[in-house]
Coordinates of C-alpha atoms in Angstrom, one line a residue:
M1 CA -0.2 -15.1 -50.0
R2 CA 0.9 -15.6 -46.4
N3 CA 4.5 -14.6 -47.3
K4 CA 3.2 -11.3 -48.8
V5 CA 1.2 -10.6 -45.7
R6 CA 4.3 -11.3 -43.5
Q7 CA 6.5 -9.1 -45.8
S8 CA 4.0 -6.2 -45.6
R9 CA 3.8 -6.5 -41.8
L10 CA 7.6 -6.6 -41.6
A11 CA 7.9 -3.6 -43.9
A12 CA 5.4 -1.6 -41.8
L13 CA 7.3 -2.5 -38.6
L14 CA 10.6 -1.4 -40.1
K15 CA 9.0 1.9 -41.3
Y16 CA 7.6 2.5 -37.8
L17 CA 11.0 1.8 -36.1
Q18 CA 12.8 4.1 -38.5
G19 CA 10.6 7.0 -37.5
F20 CA 10.6 6.0 -33.8
D21 CA 12.2 8.6 -31.6
T22 CA 14.0 6.9 -28.8
R23 CA 15.3 10.1 -27.1
P24 CA 12.2 10.7 -24.8
Y25 CA 12.3 7.1 -23.6
S26 CA 16.1 7.3 -23.0
A27 CA 15.6 10.5 -21.0
L28 CA 12.9 8.9 -18.9
F29 CA 15.0 5.7 -18.4
V30 CA 17.9 7.9 -17.1
L31 CA 15.5 9.7 -14.7
V32 CA 14.0 6.5 -13.3
S33 CA 17.5 5.0 -12.9
I34 CA 18.9 8.0 -11.1
I35 CA 16.2 7.8 -8.4
S36 CA 15.9 4.0 -8.3
L37 CA 19.5 2.7 -8.4
P38 CA 20.4 3.9 -4.9
T39 CA 17.5 1.8 -3.5
L40 CA 18.9 -1.5 -4.8
K41 CA 20.9 -1.8 -1.6
N42 CA 17.7 -1.7 0.5
S43 CA 16.8 -4.8 2.5
F44 CA 13.5 -6.5 3.0
L45 CA 11.5 -4.7 5.7
S46 CA 9.5 -6.2 8.5
I47 CA 6.5 -4.1 7.1
D48 CA 4.9 -6.7 4.8
D49 CA 8.1 -7.8 3.1
V50 CA 8.8 -10.6 5.7
M51 CA 5.2 -12.0 5.6
L52 CA 4.5 -11.6 1.9
I53 CA 7.9 -12.6 0.5
V54 CA 10.5 -13.9 3.0
N55 CA 8.2 -16.2 4.9
N56 CA 5.9 -17.0 2.0
H57 CA 5.9 -20.7 1.4
K58 CA 3.8 -20.3 -1.8
M59 CA 6.6 -18.8 -3.9
T60 CA 7.5 -21.9 -6.0
V61 CA 5.7 -22.4 -9.3
T62 CA 3.5 -25.5 -8.7
I63 CA -0.1 -26.3 -9.7
G64 CA -1.1 -26.4 -6.1
N65 CA 0.3 -23.0 -5.2
I66 CA -1.3 -21.4 -8.2
I67 CA -4.7 -22.9 -7.3
D68 CA -4.2 -21.6 -3.7
I69 CA -3.3 -18.1 -5.0
F70 CA -6.6 -17.9 -6.8
C71 CA -8.7 -19.6 -4.1
R72 CA -7.6 -17.9 -0.9
P73 CA -7.4 -14.4 0.5
L74 CA -4.0 -12.8 0.6
G75 CA -3.4 -13.1 4.4
Q76 CA -4.7 -16.7 4.7
L77 CA -2.5 -17.7 1.8
H78 CA 0.7 -16.4 3.2
D79 CA 0.4 -16.9 7.0
K80 CA -2.8 -18.4 8.2
S81 CA -1.6 -18.4 11.8
F82 CA -0.9 -14.6 11.7
Y83 CA -4.4 -13.8 10.5
S84 CA -6.3 -16.5 12.5
D85 CA -8.2 -13.9 14.5
F86 CA -9.8 -11.8 11.8
S87 CA -11.0 -11.7 8.2
F88 CA -8.2 -10.4 5.9
A89 CA -10.3 -9.1 3.1
Y90 CA -7.7 -8.8 0.3
Y91 CA -8.0 -10.8 -2.9
R92 CA -4.9 -10.1 -5.0
P93 CA -3.8 -13.2 -6.8
F94 CA -1.9 -11.3 -9.6
L95 CA 0.3 -9.7 -6.9
D96 CA 1.2 -13.2 -5.7
I97 CA 1.9 -14.3 -9.3
L98 CA 4.3 -11.3 -9.5
Y99 CA 6.1 -12.5 -6.3
M100 CA 6.2 -16.0 -7.6
F101 CA 7.8 -14.7 -10.8
N102 CA 10.3 -12.7 -8.9
Y103 CA 11.2 -15.6 -6.7
T104 CA 11.7 -17.8 -9.7
L105 CA 13.9 -15.2 -11.3
W106 CA 15.9 -13.9 -8.4
G107 CA 15.3 -16.1 -5.4
I108 CA 14.9 -14.4 -2.0
N109 CA 17.1 -11.5 -3.0
P110 CA 15.9 -7.9 -2.3
V111 CA 18.1 -6.6 -5.2
G112 CA 16.1 -8.6 -7.7
F113 CA 12.8 -7.5 -6.3
H114 CA 13.9 -3.9 -6.5
I115 CA 14.9 -4.3 -10.1
T116 CA 11.5 -5.6 -10.9
N117 CA 9.9 -2.7 -9.2
L118 CA 12.1 -0.3 -11.1
L119 CA 11.0 -1.9 -14.4
L120 CA 7.4 -1.7 -13.4
H121 CA 7.7 2.0 -12.5
L122 CA 9.6 2.6 -15.8
G123 CA 6.8 0.9 -17.8
T124 CA 4.2 3.1 -16.1
V125 CA 6.3 6.2 -17.0
F126 CA 6.5 5.1 -20.6
F127 CA 2.7 4.6 -20.7
V128 CA 2.2 8.1 -19.2
Y129 CA 4.3 9.5 -22.0
R130 CA 2.3 7.7 -24.6
I131 CA -1.0 8.7 -23.1
G132 CA 0.3 12.3 -23.0
L133 CA 1.0 12.2 -26.7
I134 CA -2.7 11.3 -27.3
L135 CA -4.4 13.7 -24.8
L136 CA -2.0 16.7 -25.0
N137 CA -2.2 17.5 -28.7
A138 CA 0.8 15.3 -29.6
D139 CA 3.0 17.9 -27.9
R140 CA 6.1 15.7 -27.3
T141 CA 7.8 18.2 -25.0
V142 CA 4.8 18.6 -22.7
A143 CA 4.1 14.9 -22.7
L144 CA 7.8 14.3 -21.8
I145 CA 7.6 16.8 -18.9
A146 CA 4.4 15.2 -17.6
A147 CA 6.0 11.7 -17.7
A148 CA 9.1 13.0 -16.0
L149 CA 7.1 14.6 -13.2
F150 CA 5.4 11.2 -12.7
A151 CA 8.8 9.4 -12.8
V152 CA 10.4 11.4 -10.1
H153 CA 7.6 12.6 -7.9
P154 CA 8.4 12.3 -4.2
V155 CA 5.0 10.8 -3.3
H156 CA 6.3 7.6 -5.0
N157 CA 9.2 7.2 -2.6
E158 CA 7.7 4.3 -0.7
L159 CA 7.0 2.4 -3.9
I160 CA 10.5 3.0 -5.1
G161 CA 12.3 2.3 -1.8
R162 CA 10.3 -0.7 -0.6
V163 CA 9.7 -4.2 -2.1
A164 CA 6.2 -5.5 -1.1
M165 CA 4.2 -2.8 -2.8
N166 CA 1.1 -3.4 -5.0
E167 CA 0.5 0.2 -6.3
N168 CA 3.3 -0.1 -8.8
I169 CA 1.8 -3.1 -10.6
L170 CA -1.7 -1.6 -10.3
G171 CA -0.4 1.7 -11.8
L172 CA 1.2 -0.1 -14.7
L173 CA -1.9 -2.1 -15.5
I174 CA -4.3 0.8 -15.2
A175 CA -2.0 2.9 -17.4
A176 CA -1.7 0.1 -20.0
S177 CA -5.5 -0.4 -20.0
F178 CA -6.1 3.3 -20.4
Y179 CA -3.6 3.6 -23.2
C180 CA -5.1 0.6 -25.0
F181 CA -8.6 2.0 -24.6
L182 CA -7.5 5.4 -26.1
T183 CA -5.9 3.7 -29.0
G184 CA -8.8 1.4 -29.8
K185 CA -7.2 -1.8 -28.6
R186 CA -10.2 -2.8 -26.5
T187 CA -9.3 -6.5 -26.0
L188 CA -5.9 -5.6 -24.6
S189 CA -7.5 -2.9 -22.5
L190 CA -9.8 -5.5 -21.0
V191 CA -7.0 -7.9 -20.3
A192 CA -4.9 -5.3 -18.5
F193 CA -8.0 -4.2 -16.5
A194 CA -8.7 -7.8 -15.5
A195 CA -5.1 -8.1 -14.2
A196 CA -5.4 -4.8 -12.4
L197 CA -8.6 -6.1 -10.6
L198 CA -6.6 -9.1 -9.4
S199 CA -3.8 -6.8 -8.2
K200 CA -5.7 -4.4 -6.0
E201 CA -9.4 -3.8 -5.2
S202 CA -9.3 0.0 -6.1
A203 CA -9.0 -1.0 -9.8
A204 CA -12.8 -1.6 -9.6
L205 CA -13.4 2.1 -10.2
F206 CA -11.5 2.3 -13.5
P207 CA -14.7 1.7 -15.6
V208 CA -15.9 5.0 -14.2
V209 CA -12.8 6.6 -15.7
I210 CA -13.5 4.9 -19.0
F211 CA -17.0 6.3 -19.0
V212 CA -15.8 9.8 -18.3
F213 CA -13.3 9.8 -21.2
A214 CA -15.7 7.9 -23.5
N215 CA -18.5 10.4 -22.9
N216 CA -18.4 13.1 -25.6
G217 CA -21.7 14.7 -24.6
S218 CA -23.6 13.9 -27.7
D219 CA -23.8 10.1 -27.6
S220 CA -24.3 8.9 -24.1
T221 CA -25.6 5.6 -25.3
G222 CA -22.4 5.0 -27.2
S223 CA -20.4 5.8 -24.1
V224 CA -22.3 3.3 -22.0
R225 CA -21.9 0.7 -24.8
K226 CA -18.1 1.2 -24.8
N227 CA -18.1 0.7 -21.0
L228 CA -20.3 -2.5 -20.9
P229 CA -17.4 -5.0 -21.4
F230 CA -15.6 -3.4 -18.4
L231 CA -18.7 -3.6 -16.3
W232 CA -19.3 -7.2 -17.2
L233 CA -15.7 -8.0 -16.3
L234 CA -16.1 -6.1 -13.0
S235 CA -19.2 -8.1 -12.3
A236 CA -17.4 -11.4 -12.8
Y237 CA -14.6 -10.2 -10.5
V238 CA -17.1 -9.3 -7.8
V239 CA -18.7 -12.7 -8.0
I240 CA -15.3 -14.5 -7.7
R241 CA -14.1 -12.3 -4.9
L242 CA -17.3 -12.9 -2.9
A243 CA -16.9 -16.6 -3.5
V244 CA -13.4 -16.6 -2.1
I245 CA -13.6 -14.0 0.7
G246 CA -17.3 -13.4 1.3
I247 CA -18.6 -10.1 2.6
P248 CA -16.0 -8.6 4.9
E249 CA -16.9 -7.0 8.2
V250 CA -16.2 -3.3 8.7
A251 CA -14.6 -2.5 12.0
G252 CA -16.4 0.8 12.4
V253 CA -17.8 3.7 10.4
P254 CA -18.1 7.3 11.6
Q255 CA -21.3 9.3 11.6
P256 CA -22.2 11.0 8.2
V257 CA -21.0 14.5 9.3
Q258 CA -17.7 13.2 10.6
A259 CA -17.3 11.0 7.5
T260 CA -17.8 14.0 5.2
F261 CA -15.2 16.1 7.1
L262 CA -12.8 13.2 7.0
F263 CA -13.3 12.8 3.3
C264 CA -12.7 16.5 2.5
S265 CA -9.7 16.6 4.8
A266 CA -8.2 13.6 3.2
F267 CA -8.8 15.0 -0.3
A268 CA -7.1 18.3 0.7
D269 CA -4.2 16.4 2.2
Y270 CA -3.6 14.3 -0.8
M271 CA -3.7 17.3 -3.1
K272 CA -1.3 19.1 -0.9
L273 CA 1.0 16.1 -0.9
F274 CA 1.0 16.1 -4.7
I275 CA 1.3 19.9 -5.3
F276 CA 3.7 20.6 -2.5
P277 CA 5.6 17.4 -1.9
F278 CA 8.0 18.7 0.7
Q279 CA 8.4 17.7 4.3
L280 CA 6.8 14.4 3.4
S281 CA 6.6 11.7 6.1
Y282 CA 6.6 7.9 5.9
Y283 CA 3.8 8.1 8.5
Y284 CA 0.8 10.5 8.9
P285 CA -1.0 10.4 12.2
P286 CA -4.7 9.5 12.1
W287 CA -7.1 12.5 11.9
N288 CA -10.1 12.5 14.0
F289 CA -12.9 15.1 13.9
T290 CA -13.3 17.1 17.1
S291 CA -14.6 20.5 16.0
I292 CA -15.5 22.4 12.9
L293 CA -13.0 24.9 14.0
Q294 CA -10.1 22.5 14.4
P295 CA -7.0 23.5 12.4
G296 CA -7.1 22.6 8.7
L297 CA -10.7 21.6 8.5
L298 CA -12.2 24.8 7.1
P299 CA -9.5 25.2 4.4
A300 CA -10.1 21.6 3.4
L301 CA -13.8 22.1 3.1
L302 CA -13.2 25.3 1.1
I303 CA -10.8 23.5 -1.3
F304 CA -13.2 20.8 -1.9
V305 CA -16.1 23.2 -2.6
V306 CA -13.9 25.4 -5.0
V307 CA -12.8 22.3 -6.9
T308 CA -16.4 21.1 -7.2
I309 CA -17.6 24.4 -8.5
W310 CA -14.6 24.5 -11.0
V311 CA -15.5 21.1 -12.4
K312 CA -19.2 22.0 -12.7
K313 CA -18.4 25.3 -14.4
R314 CA -16.0 23.9 -16.9
G315 CA -18.1 20.8 -17.7
V316 CA -17.1 17.2 -17.9
Q317 CA -16.3 17.5 -21.6
N318 CA -13.4 19.8 -20.8
R319 CA -10.0 18.1 -21.0
E320 CA -8.8 19.4 -17.7
C321 CA -12.0 18.3 -16.0
K322 CA -11.7 14.8 -17.4
L323 CA -8.2 14.4 -16.2
F324 CA -9.0 15.7 -12.8
L325 CA -12.0 13.4 -12.5
G326 CA -9.8 10.5 -13.6
A327 CA -7.4 11.3 -10.7
F328 CA -10.3 11.8 -8.2
I329 CA -12.0 8.6 -9.2
M330 CA -8.8 6.5 -8.8
L331 CA -8.1 8.3 -5.5
L332 CA -11.6 7.7 -4.2
P333 CA -10.9 4.4 -2.5
A334 CA -8.2 6.0 -0.5
L335 CA -10.4 8.9 0.5
M336 CA -13.1 6.5 1.6
K337 CA -10.6 4.5 3.5
A338 CA -9.9 7.6 5.6
N339 CA -13.4 6.9 7.1
E340 CA -12.5 3.5 8.5
L341 CA -12.1 3.2 12.2
I342 CA -9.7 0.3 12.1
L343 CA -8.6 -1.3 15.3
N344 CA -4.9 -0.5 14.9
S345 CA -5.7 3.2 14.8
S346 CA -2.0 4.2 14.9
R347 CA -1.9 3.3 11.2
A348 CA -1.8 6.3 8.9
Y349 CA -5.2 7.3 7.5
I350 CA -3.5 8.6 4.4
A351 CA -0.4 7.4 2.6
D352 CA 1.8 8.8 -0.2
R353 CA 1.6 5.6 -2.2
Q354 CA -2.1 5.9 -2.6
L355 CA -1.5 8.8 -5.1
Y356 CA 0.4 6.5 -7.5
T357 CA -2.4 5.7 -9.9
A358 CA -4.1 9.1 -9.4
S359 CA -0.8 10.8 -10.3
I360 CA -1.0 9.4 -13.8
F361 CA -3.9 11.8 -14.4
L362 CA -2.6 14.6 -12.3
V363 CA 0.6 15.0 -14.2
L364 CA -1.3 15.0 -17.4
L365 CA -3.5 17.6 -15.9
I366 CA -0.4 19.7 -15.3
G367 CA 0.6 19.1 -18.9
S368 CA -2.7 20.3 -20.1
F369 CA -2.4 23.5 -18.1
L370 CA 1.0 24.1 -19.5
I371 CA -0.4 23.9 -23.0
R372 CA -3.3 26.2 -22.1
F373 CA -1.3 28.9 -20.5
S374 CA 1.9 28.8 -22.6
G375 CA 2.4 30.7 -25.7
G376 CA 5.4 32.4 -27.4
T377 CA 8.1 33.3 -24.9
T378 CA 5.9 32.3 -22.0
R379 CA 6.1 28.6 -23.2
K380 CA 9.9 28.7 -23.0
Y381 CA 10.0 30.0 -19.4
L382 CA 7.3 27.6 -18.3
L383 CA 9.1 24.6 -19.8
L384 CA 12.4 25.7 -18.2
S385 CA 10.6 26.0 -14.9
A386 CA 9.1 22.6 -15.3
V387 CA 12.6 21.1 -15.9
A388 CA 13.9 22.8 -12.8
V389 CA 11.0 21.3 -10.8
V390 CA 11.8 17.9 -12.1
A391 CA 15.4 18.3 -11.0
L392 CA 14.3 19.5 -7.5
L393 CA 11.8 16.6 -7.1
S394 CA 14.4 14.1 -8.2
Y395 CA 16.7 15.2 -5.3
Q396 CA 13.8 15.1 -2.9
T397 CA 12.8 11.6 -3.9
I398 CA 16.3 10.2 -3.6
S399 CA 16.5 11.7 0.0
L400 CA 13.2 10.2 1.0
C401 CA 14.0 6.8 -0.4
A402 CA 16.9 6.5 2.0
V403 CA 14.6 5.9 5.0
W404 CA 13.5 2.6 3.5
E405 CA 17.1 1.1 3.6
N406 CA 16.4 -1.3 6.4
D407 CA 14.4 -1.8 9.6
D408 CA 17.0 0.0 11.8
V409 CA 17.1 3.1 9.7
L410 CA 13.3 3.2 9.4
L411 CA 12.6 2.6 13.1
S412 CA 15.3 5.1 14.2
R413 CA 13.7 7.8 12.1
Y414 CA 10.3 6.9 13.4
C415 CA 11.4 7.0 17.0
H416 CA 13.0 10.4 16.4
D417 CA 9.9 11.8 14.8
Y418 CA 7.3 10.1 17.0
P419 CA 8.9 9.2 20.3
A420 CA 5.6 8.6 22.2
M421 CA 4.2 6.0 19.8
S422 CA 3.9 2.3 20.6
I423 CA 6.4 1.3 18.0
S424 CA 8.9 3.8 19.3
H425 CA 8.6 2.4 22.8
Q426 CA 9.0 -1.1 21.5
Y427 CA 12.1 -0.3 19.5
R428 CA 13.8 1.5 22.4
G429 CA 12.8 -1.5 24.6
R430 CA 14.6 -3.9 22.2
V431 CA 17.7 -1.7 22.3
F432 CA 17.7 -1.7 26.1
L433 CA 17.1 -5.5 26.1
N434 CA 20.0 -6.1 23.8
S435 CA 22.2 -4.0 26.1
H436 CA 21.0 -5.9 29.2
D437 CA 19.4 -2.8 30.7
Y438 CA 16.3 -4.8 31.8
D439 CA 14.7 -2.1 34.0
H440 CA 14.5 0.4 31.1
A441 CA 13.5 -2.3 28.7
L442 CA 10.6 -3.3 31.0
S443 CA 9.5 0.3 31.2
E444 CA 9.5 0.8 27.5
F445 CA 7.6 -2.4 26.7
E446 CA 4.9 -1.6 29.4
A447 CA 4.6 1.9 27.9
A448 CA 4.0 0.5 24.5
L449 CA 1.2 -1.6 25.8
Q450 CA -0.3 1.3 27.6
V451 CA -0.2 3.4 24.4
E452 CA -2.2 0.8 22.6
K453 CA -4.7 0.5 25.4
N454 CA -5.3 4.2 25.5
I455 CA -5.8 4.2 21.7
W456 CA -8.5 1.6 22.0
K457 CA -10.3 3.4 24.7
S458 CA -10.2 6.6 22.7
L459 CA -12.0 4.8 19.8
G460 CA -15.0 4.1 22.0
S461 CA -16.8 0.8 22.6
H462 CA -19.3 0.6 19.9
S463 CA -17.5 -0.9 16.9
K464 CA -17.4 -4.6 16.2
P465 CA -14.6 -6.6 17.7
L466 CA -12.2 -9.0 16.0
S467 CA -12.7 -12.1 18.1
P468 CA -11.5 -15.6 17.0
T469 CA -14.2 -17.2 19.1
G470 CA -17.0 -15.0 17.6
N471 CA -18.0 -13.7 21.0
S472 CA -19.7 -10.3 20.9
F473 CA -17.2 -8.4 23.0
T474 CA -16.6 -4.7 22.4
K475 CA -13.0 -3.5 22.2
V476 CA -13.0 -2.1 25.7
E477 CA -14.6 -5.2 27.1
L478 CA -11.9 -7.3 25.5
I479 CA -9.3 -5.1 27.2
N480 CA -11.0 -5.4 30.6
K481 CA -11.7 -9.1 30.2
Y482 CA -8.2 -10.2 29.3
S483 CA -6.2 -7.2 30.5
L484 CA -4.6 -7.1 27.1
A485 CA -3.5 -3.9 25.3
Q486 CA -4.8 -5.1 22.0
Y487 CA -6.5 -8.3 21.0
R488 CA -4.4 -8.8 17.9
S489 CA -1.7 -11.3 17.2
E490 CA 0.9 -8.7 16.4
Y491 CA 1.0 -7.6 20.0
A492 CA 1.7 -11.1 21.3
E493 CA 5.3 -10.2 20.6
L494 CA 5.1 -7.4 23.2
H495 CA 4.0 -9.8 25.9
F496 CA 6.7 -12.3 24.8
L497 CA 9.3 -9.5 25.2
L498 CA 8.0 -8.7 28.6
G499 CA 8.3 -12.4 29.5
I500 CA 12.0 -12.3 28.3
V501 CA 12.7 -9.3 30.5
Y502 CA 11.1 -11.0 33.5
L503 CA 13.1 -14.2 32.8
A504 CA 16.3 -12.1 32.7
Q505 CA 15.3 -10.6 36.1
H506 CA 14.8 -14.2 37.4
D507 CA 11.1 -13.6 37.9
S508 CA 10.0 -17.0 36.6
Q509 CA 6.3 -16.7 37.6
R510 CA 5.8 -13.4 35.8
A511 CA 7.7 -14.7 32.8
I512 CA 5.4 -17.8 32.6
T513 CA 2.3 -15.5 32.9
K514 CA 3.5 -13.3 30.0
F515 CA 4.4 -16.2 27.8
K516 CA 1.0 -17.7 28.4
V517 CA -0.7 -14.4 27.5
S518 CA 1.4 -14.2 24.4
L519 CA 0.3 -17.7 23.4
Q520 CA -3.3 -16.9 24.2
M521 CA -3.2 -14.0 21.7
Q522 CA -1.2 -16.0 19.1
P523 CA -1.3 -19.8 19.7
H524 CA 1.3 -20.5 16.9
F525 CA 4.0 -18.1 18.3
L526 CA 6.9 -20.6 18.2
D527 CA 9.4 -18.5 20.1
A528 CA 7.0 -18.0 23.0
R529 CA 6.1 -21.7 23.0
I530 CA 9.7 -22.8 23.1
A531 CA 10.6 -20.2 25.7
L532 CA 7.8 -21.4 28.0
A533 CA 8.8 -25.0 27.4
E534 CA 12.4 -24.3 28.3
L535 CA 11.4 -22.4 31.4
Y536 CA 9.2 -25.3 32.6
L537 CA 12.2 -27.6 32.0
Q538 CA 14.5 -25.4 34.1
L539 CA 11.9 -25.4 36.9
G540 CA 11.6 -29.2 36.8
R541 CA 8.0 -29.1 35.5
I542 CA 8.7 -31.9 33.1
A543 CA 5.1 -32.8 32.1
E544 CA 4.3 -29.2 31.2
A545 CA 7.6 -28.8 29.3
R546 CA 6.8 -31.9 27.3
K547 CA 3.4 -30.6 26.4
E548 CA 4.7 -27.3 25.2
F549 CA 7.5 -28.9 23.2
A550 CA 5.0 -31.2 21.6
A551 CA 2.8 -28.3 20.6
A552 CA 5.7 -26.5 19.1
L553 CA 6.7 -29.6 17.1
M554 CA 3.1 -29.9 15.9
D555 CA 3.1 -26.3 14.6
I556 CA 6.4 -26.9 12.8
R557 CA 5.1 -30.0 11.1
Q558 CA 1.8 -28.3 10.1
S559 CA 3.7 -25.2 8.8
S560 CA 1.5 -22.9 11.0
V561 CA 4.3 -21.2 12.8
Y562 CA 3.9 -17.5 13.7
I563 CA 7.0 -15.4 13.2
P564 CA 6.7 -11.7 14.2

């Protein structure tokens, strides 16, 4: 009996494979390879890659490391000293499992990590094609164009060009969960959703997408019933996350009117990035509300109102509306994030990579419009135009990915585009320092600190501080109390560099002061600790030198070294 069952299953599989058309998948594989292969030479970047991968001591597969991965927040897991001064409220154990798998397979080799990212992106592209066959009337051509648009879209350049990204694994798992849901494989859909939750927090809104697509208008009870397993799974995730991280503090939230304007402006910006992905940037300056008449705000409000009216008029049962709502729901965390007044306000309030999961639904929306508005000869011209757009976007993506080659290329481009920013001053200061031009190096490092101080003052003094001691200082009070540009461990490096400059200028007292400030901000800063100890030794202050060397040795033994 068992042999007959096996034979029937094998026969069914062979029959399926005989009718399986590999041409669409081959075409998509070629597209992904064209845009991804040039990035294999890209190095690890100091943006996340160093902390999450290069300096991550939890990469080996051991029971203890796996337990730590599931029982600690992301930042505390990788570098507790770096995040000693604030709550790093990310719980993404599946991302760590992926890094562990990569390390086991490739070692600390950026080429291997890029290959894994290429395969993740390719898997998502394949799922987009399969979903398109289901939602786009089994139109293989249109489904292929939608998947091709997703494969080469320039807003994915950071995910393709960099290593330490989590949107690619999130996108793959959401696409897999959605596809399994549409094909009736509910258990597999729930497994993929659970993994997505453990990859990035924004997956928590996916059950809303499931509800939208399960709702057929006539049986709302059935739609809720289909969604219940996802909600139970989400509830379990929330409980686990609260147990591990607790309730994170919010640095600051704008007033309701300002929050609404920020939300609409971010929505318009993301739609513009997707529809007109030209002149993209790896950095978008933060947007702050100043006036209802400021440039771009009124058009953004108008776009949001028009889209809202369109959705209401068409009805949520309409295929285009469902696809748009799917994109909007998955983009919602990024839109809400635009309302955060984070301390490091020079960080972009929008980012291309946030569109990755939302783009799954947006490209299918484009495919749906192609079907709706194409007929007869019009279809041929529309499809040819879509192919031309795919070719153009491929070239654009390859060009954009080049900026992620290494730190020098990225920082050079950043300094060229944003010469007055803190990072630009710091980069130029390092160049001057390496060329022994200490006066100009000093000027650039001081300018970097002043930029950060000005940013803090512009934020106001009402949001909660990040203080390791728990003292209730406002941000401005922290600046005035300690004369520090920013009470964050990352900026300990700037004070350390100023100390190096003063040391090169034979100003020992100022060098000691800066090294101490650096260590006050980041007690585990090994380079600053050793530099201070060596300077004490040169000055004949043996007891103080011995104390600093002992502290450095203790940090090394306890694996709590801070490396900027």
